[in-house]
CSV table of C-alpha atoms in Angstrom, one decimal:
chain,number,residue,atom,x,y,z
R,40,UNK,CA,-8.3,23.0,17.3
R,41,UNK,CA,-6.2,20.4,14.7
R,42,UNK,CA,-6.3,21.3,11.0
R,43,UNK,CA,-7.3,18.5,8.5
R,44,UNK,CA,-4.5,18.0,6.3
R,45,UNK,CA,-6.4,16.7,3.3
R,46,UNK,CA,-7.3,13.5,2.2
R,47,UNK,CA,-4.4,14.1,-0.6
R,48,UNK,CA,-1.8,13.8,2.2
R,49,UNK,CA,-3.1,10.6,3.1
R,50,UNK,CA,-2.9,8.8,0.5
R,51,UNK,CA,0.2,10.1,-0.6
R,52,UNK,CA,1.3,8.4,2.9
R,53,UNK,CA,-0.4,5.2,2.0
R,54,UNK,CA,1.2,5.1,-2.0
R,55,UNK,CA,4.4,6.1,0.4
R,56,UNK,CA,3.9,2.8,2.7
R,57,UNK,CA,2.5,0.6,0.1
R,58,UNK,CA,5.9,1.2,-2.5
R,59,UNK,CA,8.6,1.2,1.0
R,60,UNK,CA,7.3,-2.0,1.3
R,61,UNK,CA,6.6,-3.9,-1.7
R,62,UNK,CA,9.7,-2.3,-3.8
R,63,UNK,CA,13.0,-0.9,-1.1
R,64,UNK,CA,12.2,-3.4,1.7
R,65,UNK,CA,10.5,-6.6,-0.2
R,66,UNK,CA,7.1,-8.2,1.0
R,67,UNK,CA,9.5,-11.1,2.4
R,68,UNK,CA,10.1,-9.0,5.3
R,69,UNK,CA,6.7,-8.5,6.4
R,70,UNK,CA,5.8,-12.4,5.2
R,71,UNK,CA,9.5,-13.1,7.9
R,72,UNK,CA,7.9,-11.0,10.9
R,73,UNK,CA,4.5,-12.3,10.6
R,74,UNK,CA,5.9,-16.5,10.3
R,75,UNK,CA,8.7,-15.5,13.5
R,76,UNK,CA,5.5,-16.4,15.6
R,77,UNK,CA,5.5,-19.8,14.3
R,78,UNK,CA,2.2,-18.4,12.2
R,79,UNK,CA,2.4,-19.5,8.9
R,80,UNK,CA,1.5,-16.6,6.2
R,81,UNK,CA,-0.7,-19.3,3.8
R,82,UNK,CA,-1.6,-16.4,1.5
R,83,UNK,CA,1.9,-15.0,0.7
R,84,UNK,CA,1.3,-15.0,-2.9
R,85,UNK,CA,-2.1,-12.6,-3.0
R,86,UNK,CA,-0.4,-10.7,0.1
R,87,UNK,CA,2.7,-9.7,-2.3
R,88,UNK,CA,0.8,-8.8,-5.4
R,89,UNK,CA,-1.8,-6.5,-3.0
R,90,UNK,CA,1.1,-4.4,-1.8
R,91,UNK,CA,3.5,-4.2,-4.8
R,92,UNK,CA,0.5,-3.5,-7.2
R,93,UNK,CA,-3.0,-3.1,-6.1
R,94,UNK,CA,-2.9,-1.2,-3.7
R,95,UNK,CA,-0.7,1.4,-4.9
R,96,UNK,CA,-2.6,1.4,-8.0
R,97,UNK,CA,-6.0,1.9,-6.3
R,98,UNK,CA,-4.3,4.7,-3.5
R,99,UNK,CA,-3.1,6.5,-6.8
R,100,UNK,CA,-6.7,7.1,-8.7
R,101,UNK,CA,-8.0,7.8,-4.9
R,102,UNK,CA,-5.5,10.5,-4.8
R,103,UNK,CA,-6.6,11.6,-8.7
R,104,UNK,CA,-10.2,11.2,-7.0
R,105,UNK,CA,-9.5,13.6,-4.8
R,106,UNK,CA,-7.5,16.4,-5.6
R,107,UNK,CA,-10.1,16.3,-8.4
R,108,UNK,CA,-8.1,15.6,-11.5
R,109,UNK,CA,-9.8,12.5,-11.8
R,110,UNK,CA,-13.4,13.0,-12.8
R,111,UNK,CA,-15.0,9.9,-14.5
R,112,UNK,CA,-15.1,7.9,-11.4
């Protein structure tokens, strides 16, 4: 039988993803990949502030949430 690691290990994964790609390798890279289809990305803008600060903001206080330091939420 598997073993749940914990929603804590998760999101520390996610915060993980979230700063690897909006801070060391740059949202551009992504924004590159996805236009290298001839696809253009029309919502670069929103896409960049999602994964440099919401995202890792909100995958924080989920984290908080539930290793239960966070209570008010």
């Amino acid at each position: 039988s598997s073993t749940s690691r914990g929603l804590g290990d998760v999101y520390k994964r996610q915060i993980g993803t979230c700063i690897l790609i909006g801070w060391i390798l740059k949202p551009k890279t992504v924004i590159d990949e996805v236009e290298k289809t001839g696809i253009k990305m029309v919502r670069k803008g929103l896409y960049t502030v999602m994964v440099k600060w919401v995202a890792p903001i909100l995958l924080f206080l989920l984290l908080l949430k539930s290793l239960g330091i966070l209570t008010i939420i």
